[in-house]
Amino acid sequence: MYAYTDFDRDFLAERNAQFRAQVERRIDGSLTEDEFKPLRLMNGLYLQLHAYMLRVAIPYGTLNAGQMRQLATIADRWDKGYGHFTTRQNIQYNWPELRDVPDMLDALGEVGMHAIQTSGNTIRNVTADHFAGAAAEEVADPRPVAELIRQWSTDHPEFQFLPRKFKVAVTGSAQDRAVTAAHDIGLRLVERDGEIGATVLVGGGLGRTPMIGKVLSDFVALPDLLPYLEAVVAVYNLLGRRDNKYKARIKITVHENGIEEIRRLVDEEYIIRRAAFNGADMQLFGKISADFAAPDFVHGAGDYAAQYADDPVFRSFVDTNTAPHRHKDYTILTVSLKAHGATPGDATSDQMRVLAELAESYGHDELRISHEQNVILPHLPKRHLRAVFDALSGAGLATANIGLASDIIACPGMDYCALATARSIPVAQEIATRFEELKLEYEVGPLKIKISGCINACGHHHVGHIGILGLDRAGVENYQITLGGDGGPDAIIGERAGPGFAYDEVVDAIERLVRAYLAIREGADETFLETYKRTGPAPFKATLYPASEKAHAA
Amino acid sequence: MPRAFTPKVVTANALLEGDVVYLTKQGHWTRKHEEADLIEDQATADIRLIEAQALAHEVVGPYLADAIKGADGPEPVHFREAFRTRGPSNYAHGKQEG
Ligand code: HEM
Ligand code: SF4
């Protein structure tokens, strides 16, 4: 996998030394908070409700065992023995003290990790499909493209003060596990006449004004991709609104100017940009691609078939948590960080070490973090699956619920986040616990529940099949439900179901929705989302708001 | 008719630990809401906030939060401020850790 060069390491060491001096100057009083805040945010340090928070980038979600172990060590040494994996493929430490942060950054630097550009109005941590390089149906590995974009955008002088933050996601599969349509730029790698290129989507985003990205270009060949992206960002940099923070994202620029006008401007700018690229980027791309070459897969599935046939518990785990790998004797294993009743995305330092150990022993030293807040062993030989399952069981990591009702995405909400209007974590915990008690989730099948603690939508609630948005209504927590959202290739923003629910009503409301679905679905093969698309919102609204339905009938 | 004034406390986060703090009558920072100075009028509130802002080397982001008089001292009004007196609800971390 891609290894940081000496240049990268020196750059990180220098950045960390600068930040160490800035922290000292804040503590001795020579910097005010107004002066210090932008500096700490550029280094991933936030102040939340109860403490500071350090956000560490995991570019395209890829980690090796050594890095995962270092994350565990940092959690033990400077935090409370755990970390929170987020929907942006970051890890957040919720309890660092200001004085310790430079040491934490140095410890990250030792394994080539950092917290740069996880905030600010720059091109952020580029995200990629978490099954990259492993999925059976993949057209091309999105990570070399993501890495190329990372190198091009990191400290890119023209793009350090964009009108607003800028998020790029890349997928190499038609299944689009990277939610590309909800990003400022979404890239979908496709093949045309034997050549790999990207379909470029622009102007997607969630937050206050959710929008699905529009296709700017059907196909940009790989050698033309960076100049094309540079043209898009340059057009946005000039055109994007700086007068109003809420209208500053490129989704509003696209909405206000129209996709045709943006395309015209980009095509114009592209000619100038293209001329300035001399092919060095493609040489670099070649090198990067070699770094991402697939591991040497080993043939043979051992006793896997018998192990699968013999044990129903193991079988259920495999059926729920694995996905087809490009090599027939391998599988992609998703390890759930959503044990029923636990905080979605949290892993203890011990769990991190178990995952590191398993990746090193069995999984070609690779781990991934998904935007759905789970950890993935992307290259797992089937012959080791049983041993891995046993080790995970011993560490509380063998929950078989991937893609089911309790595999909930939840943002930190008002338990941590200073911007929150309500809590999201305990709502997720209670919904998962309820489904566990009811023993319903296998019968229900694929269902994505996503929860955000404010309108910024970090929990992707708009693209949840069931979305939950926590609000403050006259000093009380209130939860709005959206239905029918989808973050996949045919992304859709969910529709608001109606008035919100009080904190202690929302779990019941979700149960009613799920029971209504079970009652009206046309067989076990029809998923929640398919039923919703067939029937529309009416039967779901009827179960959410029984009284008002009667009032209408009367 | 002038609107009734809701009493206030001055609150912020400690510079070094980030922990929630409140301004006392004596102008020190305390970690306990019930030890905060409960401010009963707007003019005093404005002055105390300026005092707090002058302590910028000790805290981050001082602001006025609504509070009411309780048995053991001021109590928070809004649920956000109530959470800030305790810590997160998913773990016994923060102030509730003791
Ligand atoms: C705790 C501190 C956090 C702060 C201060 C913060 C701030 C924000 C803000 C202001 C927005 C709205 C941006 C806009 O629409 O212009 C936003 C959106 C978003 N954030 Fe966060 N966030 C935080 C945590 C998180 C976490 C924990 C995640 C992942 C779990 C996350 C991922 C996202 C995503 C995916 C979006 C919406 C997509 C979009 O940008 O259009 N953020 N965040
Ligand atoms: S959605 Fe709101 S509450 Fe949740 S993490 Fe984002 S900013 Fe915080």
XYZ file of C-alpha atoms and ligand atoms in Angstrom:
703
model
C 0.000 0.000 0.000
C 1.018 3.635 -0.383
C 3.900 4.540 1.931
C 4.691 8.094 2.885
C 7.913 9.435 1.414
C 10.606 11.293 3.348
C 9.231 14.467 1.856
C 5.839 13.773 3.449
C 7.470 12.988 6.795
C 9.621 16.119 6.850
C 6.616 18.177 5.901
C 4.601 16.712 8.796
C 7.435 17.160 11.303
C 7.791 20.793 10.307
C 4.051 21.431 10.514
C 3.944 19.836 13.965
C 6.869 21.925 15.215
C 5.070 25.054 14.040
C 1.905 24.027 15.816
C 3.798 23.184 19.014
C 5.117 26.754 19.070
C 1.630 28.128 18.415
C 0.188 26.145 21.323
C 2.918 27.464 23.614
C 2.199 31.012 22.528
C -1.515 30.539 23.186
C -0.786 29.185 26.671
C 1.677 31.957 27.575
C -0.825 34.561 26.417
C 0.951 35.893 23.321
C -1.810 34.600 21.039
C -5.483 35.407 21.603
C -8.136 32.767 20.946
C -9.193 34.678 17.831
C -5.662 34.352 16.514
C -5.204 30.762 17.680
C -8.532 29.290 16.565
C -7.855 29.211 12.805
C -4.428 27.713 13.528
C -5.788 24.919 15.702
C -8.609 24.174 13.260
C -6.067 23.770 10.461
C -4.460 21.117 12.627
C -7.713 19.308 13.329
C -8.203 20.598 16.883
C -11.756 21.585 17.800
C -13.270 22.725 21.062
C -16.453 20.800 21.756
C -18.969 20.900 24.591
C -16.928 19.254 27.343
C -13.378 19.185 26.004
C -11.124 19.599 22.992
C -11.446 17.122 20.123
C -8.668 16.054 17.763
C -9.805 14.902 14.343
C -7.326 12.720 12.483
C -7.580 12.086 8.769
C -7.579 8.534 7.444
C -7.193 9.261 3.729
C -9.558 7.102 1.677
C -10.106 5.157 4.879
C -6.994 2.971 4.516
C -4.856 1.982 7.512
C -2.218 -0.638 8.194
C -1.794 -2.553 11.432
C 1.014 -0.308 12.676
C -1.134 2.765 12.214
C -4.111 1.170 13.959
C -1.846 0.219 16.891
C -0.577 3.763 17.094
C -4.178 5.027 17.182
C -4.727 2.666 20.138
C -1.586 3.890 21.901
C -2.653 7.512 21.474
C -6.097 6.675 22.857
C -4.529 5.109 25.960
C -1.843 7.667 26.531
C -3.636 10.960 25.903
C -7.339 10.149 25.722
C -9.769 7.845 27.526
C -8.825 4.561 25.884
C -11.107 4.763 22.875
C -11.617 6.560 19.584
C -14.632 7.504 17.503
C -14.653 6.628 13.791
C -16.762 9.087 11.822
C -18.727 9.259 8.570
C -15.876 11.218 6.999
C -13.415 8.340 7.463
C -11.726 10.200 10.328
C -10.994 9.164 13.860
C -11.861 11.646 16.586
C -10.358 11.760 20.062
C -12.858 13.370 22.400
C -10.733 14.213 25.439
C -7.275 15.572 24.592
C -5.753 18.360 26.686
C -4.328 21.325 24.845
C -0.764 20.820 26.059
C -0.718 17.182 24.858
C -1.926 17.779 21.318
C 1.511 18.494 19.795
C 2.759 15.189 21.253
C -0.286 13.405 19.800
C 0.450 14.921 16.394
C 4.088 13.810 16.624
C 2.945 10.294 17.511
C 0.675 10.325 14.446
C 3.528 11.636 12.320
C 5.613 8.619 13.312
C 3.177 6.446 11.353
C 2.622 8.968 8.555
C -0.711 10.261 9.834
C -1.880 13.784 10.542
C -4.817 16.102 11.124
C -4.114 18.595 8.367
C -6.961 19.939 6.252
C -9.584 18.107 8.224
C -11.112 21.545 8.586
C -10.996 24.985 7.029
C -12.164 26.196 3.628
C -9.865 23.883 1.726
C -10.117 20.637 -0.180
C -10.715 18.179 2.635
C -9.641 14.610 3.272
C -10.575 12.789 0.044
C -12.838 9.824 0.680
C -13.100 6.611 -1.312
C -15.140 3.454 -1.465
C -14.123 1.363 1.559
C -14.102 -1.834 -0.527
C -11.604 -0.275 -2.945
C -9.192 -2.704 -4.536
C -11.136 -5.650 -3.175
C -14.731 -5.616 -4.465
C -15.585 -8.226 -7.065
C -17.555 -5.835 -9.246
C -15.075 -2.933 -9.194
C -14.100 -1.221 -12.468
C -10.895 0.333 -11.090
C -9.349 0.987 -7.691
C -10.397 4.513 -6.679
C -7.524 5.008 -4.198
C -4.748 5.942 -6.620
C -7.076 8.641 -7.954
C -7.931 9.732 -4.400
C -4.235 9.816 -3.491
C -3.360 11.792 -6.597
C -6.024 14.316 -5.640
C -4.726 14.403 -2.065
C -1.197 15.185 -3.191
C -2.392 17.764 -5.686
C -4.726 19.497 -3.213
C -2.588 19.423 -0.031
C -1.301 22.955 0.475
C -2.349 23.846 -3.103
C -1.696 27.613 -2.910
C -4.654 28.602 -5.088
C -7.150 26.631 -3.019
C -6.325 27.443 0.636
C -9.097 30.024 0.954
C -12.007 28.695 -1.029
C -15.436 30.229 -0.438
C -16.195 27.191 1.755
C -14.996 23.684 2.560
C -14.700 21.324 -0.392
C -15.231 17.581 -0.226
C -14.314 15.057 -2.887
C -15.284 11.367 -2.959
C -14.229 8.664 -5.413
C -15.790 5.305 -6.179
C -14.621 2.671 -8.611
C -17.811 0.658 -8.489
C -21.303 1.013 -9.920
C -22.564 0.301 -6.406
C -21.165 3.652 -5.223
C -20.342 2.968 -1.590
C -18.731 6.416 -1.297
C -21.990 8.456 -1.527
C -20.410 10.437 -4.377
C -23.671 12.251 -5.133
C -23.552 13.992 -1.749
C -20.134 15.598 -2.270
C -18.928 18.866 -3.774
C -17.262 16.715 -6.398
C -18.096 13.041 -6.792
C -16.060 10.857 -9.121
C -17.332 7.547 -10.461
C -14.675 5.592 -12.307
C -16.006 3.983 -15.460
C -14.608 2.211 -18.470
C -15.231 3.429 -21.996
C -13.763 1.677 -25.031
C -11.150 0.046 -22.846
C -10.081 3.316 -21.241
C -10.621 4.230 -17.587
C -12.053 7.630 -16.832
C -14.430 9.350 -14.443
C -17.994 10.510 -14.515
C -17.768 13.841 -12.702
C -20.644 14.888 -10.459
C -20.700 18.341 -8.977
C -22.769 20.251 -6.446
C -23.941 17.509 -4.156
C -24.063 18.080 -0.430
C -26.193 17.586 2.606
C -26.399 20.107 5.445
C -28.878 22.963 5.506
C -29.756 22.736 1.804
C -29.415 19.094 0.758
C -28.773 18.510 -2.927
C -27.881 15.572 -5.125
C -24.858 16.167 -7.344
C -25.387 16.728 -11.068
C -23.351 15.172 -13.830
C -20.899 17.793 -15.113
C -19.155 15.423 -17.472
C -20.007 11.856 -18.455
C -16.426 10.909 -19.021
C -13.101 12.545 -18.306
C -10.173 10.311 -19.206
C -7.715 9.793 -16.347
C -4.846 11.834 -17.862
C -7.210 14.818 -18.102
C -8.684 14.462 -14.633
C -6.477 16.779 -12.547
C -6.616 19.701 -14.992
C -10.374 19.153 -15.206
C -10.759 19.178 -11.410
C -8.523 22.226 -11.196
C -10.795 23.968 -13.675
C -13.875 23.090 -11.596
C -12.350 24.330 -8.341
C -10.977 27.470 -10.035
C -14.412 28.328 -11.444
C -15.948 27.802 -8.017
C -13.194 29.804 -6.304
C -14.144 32.878 -8.364
C -17.886 32.329 -8.642
C -18.742 30.897 -5.219
C -20.472 33.288 -2.857
C -18.335 34.683 -0.088
C -21.050 37.059 1.177
C -23.138 34.382 2.863
C -21.734 31.305 4.581
C -24.975 29.430 3.970
C -24.791 30.025 0.226
C -21.078 29.462 -0.165
C -20.893 25.758 -1.023
C -20.555 24.798 -4.679
C -24.008 23.197 -4.578
C -25.479 26.725 -4.328
C -23.127 28.013 -7.044
C -24.386 25.231 -9.320
C -27.982 25.819 -8.285
C -27.821 29.597 -8.854
C -25.872 29.540 -12.120
C -27.225 26.324 -13.591
C -25.223 23.258 -14.545
C -24.960 24.360 -18.230
C -23.307 27.657 -17.302
C -20.914 25.929 -14.909
C -20.059 23.423 -17.619
C -19.380 26.224 -20.108
C -17.065 28.007 -17.651
C -15.286 24.817 -16.688
C -14.742 23.838 -20.329
C -13.281 27.283 -20.998
C -11.003 27.180 -17.970
C -10.021 23.614 -18.738
C -8.250 24.595 -21.970
C -5.935 26.929 -20.029
C -5.352 24.469 -17.202
C -4.737 21.514 -19.488
C -1.905 23.333 -21.223
C -0.151 23.860 -17.884
C -0.046 20.144 -17.067
C 2.964 18.470 -18.632
C 2.282 14.844 -17.814
C 4.236 14.818 -14.548
C 0.932 14.115 -12.794
C 0.458 10.945 -14.807
C 3.996 9.771 -14.030
C 3.180 10.307 -10.385
C -0.101 8.478 -10.896
C 1.793 5.520 -12.304
C 3.977 5.419 -9.215
C 1.028 5.759 -6.867
C -0.871 2.998 -8.676
C 2.091 0.668 -8.187
C 1.984 1.432 -4.460
C -1.652 0.350 -4.415
C -1.027 -2.873 -6.293
C -3.107 -5.759 -4.956
C -1.383 -8.053 -2.459
C -0.241 -11.471 -3.659
C -3.408 -13.449 -3.154
C -2.960 -17.004 -1.946
C -5.098 -19.764 -3.444
C -7.190 -22.246 -1.528
C -10.141 -21.977 0.831
C -9.065 -24.655 3.330
C -11.894 -25.997 5.479
C -14.077 -22.976 4.905
C -16.949 -24.780 3.182
C -17.310 -27.261 6.054
C -16.979 -24.563 8.704
C -19.684 -22.551 6.965
C -22.005 -25.547 6.695
C -21.489 -26.720 10.291
C -22.175 -23.706 12.464
C -25.338 -21.602 12.041
C -23.955 -18.740 14.169
C -20.830 -18.495 12.028
C -22.962 -18.835 8.894
C -25.201 -15.975 9.903
C -22.156 -13.795 10.642
C -20.682 -14.585 7.225
C -23.968 -14.000 5.389
C -24.480 -10.635 7.046
C -20.982 -9.167 7.314
C -19.084 -10.278 4.207
C -19.136 -9.147 0.582
C -17.789 -10.780 -2.611
C -14.069 -10.316 -3.196
C -12.380 -10.129 -6.598
C -10.478 -13.316 -5.700
C -12.664 -16.404 -5.305
C -10.866 -17.646 -2.166
C -11.091 -14.302 -0.413
C -13.829 -12.282 1.177
C -14.357 -8.713 2.351
C -15.248 -8.698 6.034
C -16.962 -5.735 7.638
C -16.447 -5.651 11.397
C -19.381 -3.918 13.051
C -18.674 -1.098 15.499
C -22.404 -1.151 16.266
C -22.844 -3.749 18.977
C -26.453 -3.319 20.120
C -26.568 -0.507 22.649
C -22.990 0.689 22.027
C -21.987 4.059 20.612
C -21.878 3.779 16.796
C -18.291 4.098 15.542
C -16.513 3.817 18.884
C -13.677 1.328 19.323
C -11.665 0.761 22.484
C -7.885 0.656 22.299
C -8.028 -3.105 22.961
C -10.417 -3.584 20.066
C -8.130 -1.521 17.836
C -5.223 -3.782 18.769
C -7.254 -6.924 18.044
C -8.148 -5.524 14.616
C -4.502 -4.628 13.961
C -3.414 -8.108 14.969
C -5.979 -9.765 12.690
C -5.081 -7.551 9.750
C -1.417 -8.346 10.223
C -1.863 -12.076 10.769
C -4.515 -12.798 8.169
C -5.474 -9.753 6.125
C -2.366 -8.619 4.181
C -1.852 -5.821 6.719
C -4.830 -3.799 5.518
C -7.738 -2.186 7.318
C -10.378 0.230 6.104
C -12.720 2.592 7.865
C -16.098 3.002 6.185
C -18.212 6.134 6.160
C -20.785 3.923 7.817
C -18.509 3.876 10.867
C -17.362 0.277 10.646
C -13.937 -1.325 10.154
C -13.165 -3.540 7.197
C -10.684 -6.325 6.579
C -10.673 -5.957 2.786
C -8.511 -8.949 1.878
C -9.416 -11.844 4.103
C -8.730 -15.400 2.920
C -11.809 -17.541 3.456
C -9.695 -20.202 5.084
C -9.001 -17.821 8.000
C -12.515 -16.493 8.367
C -13.404 -18.891 11.176
C -10.317 -17.975 13.223
C -10.995 -14.303 12.667
C -14.615 -14.754 13.735
C -13.493 -16.457 16.952
C -10.991 -13.704 17.748
C -13.581 -11.018 17.040
C -16.138 -12.810 19.238
C -13.681 -12.632 22.119
C -13.295 -8.878 21.653
C -16.988 -7.973 21.410
C -16.574 -7.334 17.679
C -18.618 -10.123 16.126
C -22.006 -8.405 15.900
C -23.723 -9.699 12.760
C -25.707 -6.635 11.747
C -24.058 -4.998 8.721
C -26.675 -3.197 6.635
C -29.434 -4.009 9.114
C -31.586 -1.790 11.297
C -29.054 -1.587 14.134
C -26.131 -0.676 11.826
C -26.993 2.964 12.443
C -24.918 5.983 11.461
C -25.025 8.639 14.144
C -23.079 11.872 14.430
C -21.714 12.816 17.892
C -24.671 15.155 18.459
C -25.134 17.025 21.699
C -23.127 14.549 23.711
C -19.987 16.115 22.210
C -20.596 18.574 19.415
C -20.822 22.288 20.193
C -23.082 22.926 17.190
C -25.666 20.274 18.051
C -29.311 21.055 18.678
C -30.081 17.611 20.167
C -28.440 14.306 21.036
C -28.073 11.547 18.457
C -25.948 8.833 20.116
C -28.479 7.727 22.762
C -31.239 7.632 20.138
C -29.083 5.260 18.076
C -28.287 3.181 21.155
C -31.953 2.831 22.073
C -33.122 1.991 18.557
C -30.468 -0.729 18.267
C -31.365 -2.111 21.682
C -35.049 -2.172 20.748
C -34.418 -4.135 17.550
C -32.252 -6.572 19.480
C -35.060 -7.117 21.998
C -37.635 -7.598 19.254
C -35.342 -9.997 17.337
C -36.743 -8.404 14.196
C -33.832 -7.087 12.240
C -33.067 -10.212 10.189
C -36.684 -10.410 9.133
C -36.666 -6.723 8.228
C -33.499 -7.023 6.128
C -31.571 -4.118 4.586
C -32.438 -0.867 6.319
C -30.324 2.239 6.730
C -31.155 4.466 9.677
C -29.083 7.641 9.918
C -29.158 10.259 12.651
C -27.841 13.821 12.809
C -27.865 16.096 15.840
C -28.398 19.271 13.841
C -29.106 20.601 10.384
C -25.442 20.266 9.331
C -26.289 16.630 8.618
C -22.967 15.011 9.499
C -24.960 11.811 10.143
C -26.238 11.815 6.513
C -29.867 11.618 7.681
C -31.129 12.916 4.318
C -29.884 9.769 2.600
C -31.084 7.335 5.249
C -33.982 5.060 4.295
C -35.141 6.397 7.645
C -33.470 9.662 8.593
C -33.658 11.277 11.999
C -32.780 14.913 12.616
C -32.493 16.154 16.196
C -33.716 19.711 16.754
C -34.284 22.113 19.619
C -37.963 23.032 19.704
C -38.564 25.664 22.378
C -35.918 24.265 24.671
C -36.854 20.593 24.236
C -35.197 17.911 22.077
C -37.372 17.086 19.087
C -36.751 14.572 16.301
C -37.846 15.012 12.711
C -38.156 11.895 10.581
C -37.389 11.727 6.851
C -38.275 8.759 4.684
C -37.081 7.241 1.439
C -33.585 8.703 1.268
C -30.866 6.756 -0.499
C -27.117 7.289 -0.629
C -26.361 4.758 -3.358
C -25.910 5.159 -7.116
C -29.449 6.520 -7.521
C -29.146 8.889 -4.595
C -32.314 10.556 -3.327
C -32.928 13.055 -0.546
C -35.520 11.703 1.894
C -38.846 13.446 2.418
C -39.950 14.867 5.733
C -42.696 12.715 7.181
C -44.398 15.393 9.289
C -44.148 16.930 12.752
C -41.258 15.826 14.944
C -41.264 13.473 17.925
C -40.146 14.007 21.506
C -37.005 12.233 22.686
C -38.978 9.475 24.427
C -41.338 8.954 21.452
C -38.850 8.521 18.660
C -37.870 4.873 19.231
C -41.543 3.830 19.237
C -42.085 5.829 16.060
C -39.247 3.949 14.325
C -40.662 0.625 15.469
C -44.087 1.573 14.068
C -42.494 2.435 10.706
C -40.750 -0.907 10.547
C -43.866 -2.834 11.529
C -45.884 -0.972 8.907
C -43.305 -2.004 6.313
C -43.486 -5.663 7.363
C -47.271 -5.552 7.090
C -47.398 -4.109 3.563
C -44.332 -5.475 1.802
C -44.899 -7.761 -1.161
C -42.800 -10.592 0.150
C -39.545 -10.870 2.039
C -37.529 -9.827 -1.024
C -38.992 -6.343 -1.154
C -36.781 -4.073 0.948
C -37.988 -1.181 3.063
C -36.823 1.273 0.424
C -38.490 -0.644 -2.409
C -41.757 -0.772 -0.500
C -41.539 2.948 0.179
C -40.929 3.650 -3.501
C -43.899 1.477 -4.464
C -46.431 2.784 -1.959
C -45.216 6.321 -1.384
C -45.266 7.879 2.066
C -48.997 7.448 2.848
C -48.977 4.146 4.780
C -45.870 5.206 6.682
C -47.350 8.564 7.611
C -50.516 6.802 8.713
C -48.583 4.718 11.203
C -46.511 7.664 12.415
C -49.514 9.938 12.911
C -52.566 7.722 13.517
C -54.702 10.464 15.066
C -54.352 12.990 12.268
C -55.173 10.261 9.754
C -58.496 9.691 11.513
C -59.167 13.428 11.549
C -58.770 13.458 7.751
C -61.115 10.527 7.331
C -63.776 12.120 9.483
C -43.513 46.675 29.285
C -39.852 45.612 29.546
C -39.379 41.858 29.370
C -38.504 40.150 32.614
C -34.765 39.425 32.825
C -33.800 35.753 32.976
C -30.884 35.399 35.421
C -27.557 34.429 33.896
C -24.256 32.789 34.677
C -21.007 33.400 32.794
C -19.647 30.151 31.378
C -16.727 29.115 29.144
C -14.308 26.244 28.574
C -10.988 26.047 30.420
C -8.066 26.808 28.117
C -5.919 23.814 29.036
C -8.426 20.990 29.637
C -11.418 22.323 27.707
C -13.630 21.468 30.686
C -16.717 23.627 31.304
C -16.187 26.441 33.822
C -18.340 29.145 35.422
C -17.457 32.568 36.800
C -17.833 32.976 40.578
C -18.748 36.133 42.470
C -15.064 36.551 43.365
C -14.063 36.506 39.682
C -12.491 33.046 39.710
C -13.464 30.096 37.549
C -15.202 27.101 39.101
C -16.016 23.700 37.534
C -19.363 23.577 39.384
C -22.483 25.270 38.112
C -23.902 25.702 41.621
C -20.869 27.796 42.624
C -21.406 30.278 39.778
C -22.437 33.859 40.375
C -26.134 34.162 39.492
C -26.527 37.516 37.776
C -29.908 39.171 38.189
C -29.813 42.136 35.801
C -28.610 42.965 32.299
C -26.160 45.723 33.263
C -24.277 43.476 35.692
C -24.357 40.644 33.168
C -22.712 42.860 30.544
C -19.989 43.937 32.966
C -19.272 40.416 34.195
C -19.002 39.149 30.619
C -16.403 41.835 29.862
C -14.539 40.821 33.033
C -14.585 37.224 31.819
C -13.325 38.192 28.385
C -10.363 39.854 30.089
C -9.454 36.399 31.476
C -8.863 35.086 27.951
C -5.595 33.415 28.953
C -7.555 31.083 31.268
C -10.640 30.222 29.227
C -12.081 30.020 25.714
C -15.323 31.569 24.485
C -17.056 33.012 27.574
C -20.793 33.640 27.140
C -23.924 34.252 29.216
C -26.218 31.290 29.808
C -29.703 31.346 31.336
C -29.934 29.950 34.869
C -32.327 29.869 37.796
C -31.930 29.861 41.529
C -31.987 26.349 42.995
C -31.616 24.818 46.442
C -27.808 24.508 46.220
C -27.118 27.463 43.943
C -27.790 28.321 40.311
C -29.209 25.598 38.066
C -29.182 25.480 34.266
C -32.342 26.201 32.295
C -31.661 24.813 28.830
C -30.875 21.123 28.259
C -27.624 22.031 26.499
C -26.399 23.762 29.630
C -27.620 20.853 31.749
C -25.497 18.455 29.631
C -22.532 20.809 30.076
C -22.791 20.417 33.856
C -22.489 16.604 33.516
C -20.768 15.291 30.401
C -21.889 12.984 27.590
C -24.773 10.521 28.038
C -23.036 7.501 26.456
C -20.177 7.193 28.980
C -19.649 8.381 32.554
C -16.958 10.789 31.337
C -16.491 14.476 32.023
C -17.771 16.075 35.211
C -20.054 13.148 36.127
C -16.916 10.991 36.348
C -16.410 12.658 39.732
C -17.831 17.869 16.135
C -17.511 18.869 15.410
C -18.089 19.088 14.045
C -18.306 20.308 13.527
C -17.982 21.609 14.193
C -18.897 20.110 12.214
C -19.294 21.132 11.385
C -20.035 20.951 10.245
C -20.741 21.966 9.540
C -20.805 23.412 9.926
C -21.342 21.377 8.465
C -22.230 22.032 7.432
C -21.393 22.530 6.331
C -22.173 23.186 5.224
O -23.263 22.695 4.860
O -21.664 24.183 4.687
C -20.994 20.009 8.495
C -21.389 19.080 7.545
C -20.920 17.788 7.519
N -20.014 17.240 8.386
Fe -19.464 18.021 10.155
N -19.012 18.807 11.966
C -18.524 18.129 13.058
C -18.451 16.769 13.184
C -18.598 15.906 12.141
C -18.519 14.496 12.276
C -18.252 13.762 13.568
C -18.707 13.990 11.043
C -18.774 12.533 10.698
C -19.379 11.683 11.557
C -18.899 15.081 10.121
C -19.115 14.972 8.742
C -19.832 15.916 8.030
C -20.642 15.634 6.867
C -20.707 14.309 6.151
C -21.337 16.804 6.561
C -22.457 16.978 5.565
C -22.154 16.874 4.167
C -21.769 18.180 3.542
O -20.747 18.729 3.943
O -22.465 18.673 2.652
N -18.825 16.236 10.825
N -20.207 19.765 9.577
S -24.729 17.120 12.459
Fe -24.578 18.836 13.819
S -24.559 17.849 15.806
Fe -23.984 16.295 14.383
S -21.745 16.405 14.338
Fe -22.526 17.647 12.652
S -22.536 19.700 13.460
Fe -22.438 18.299 15.212
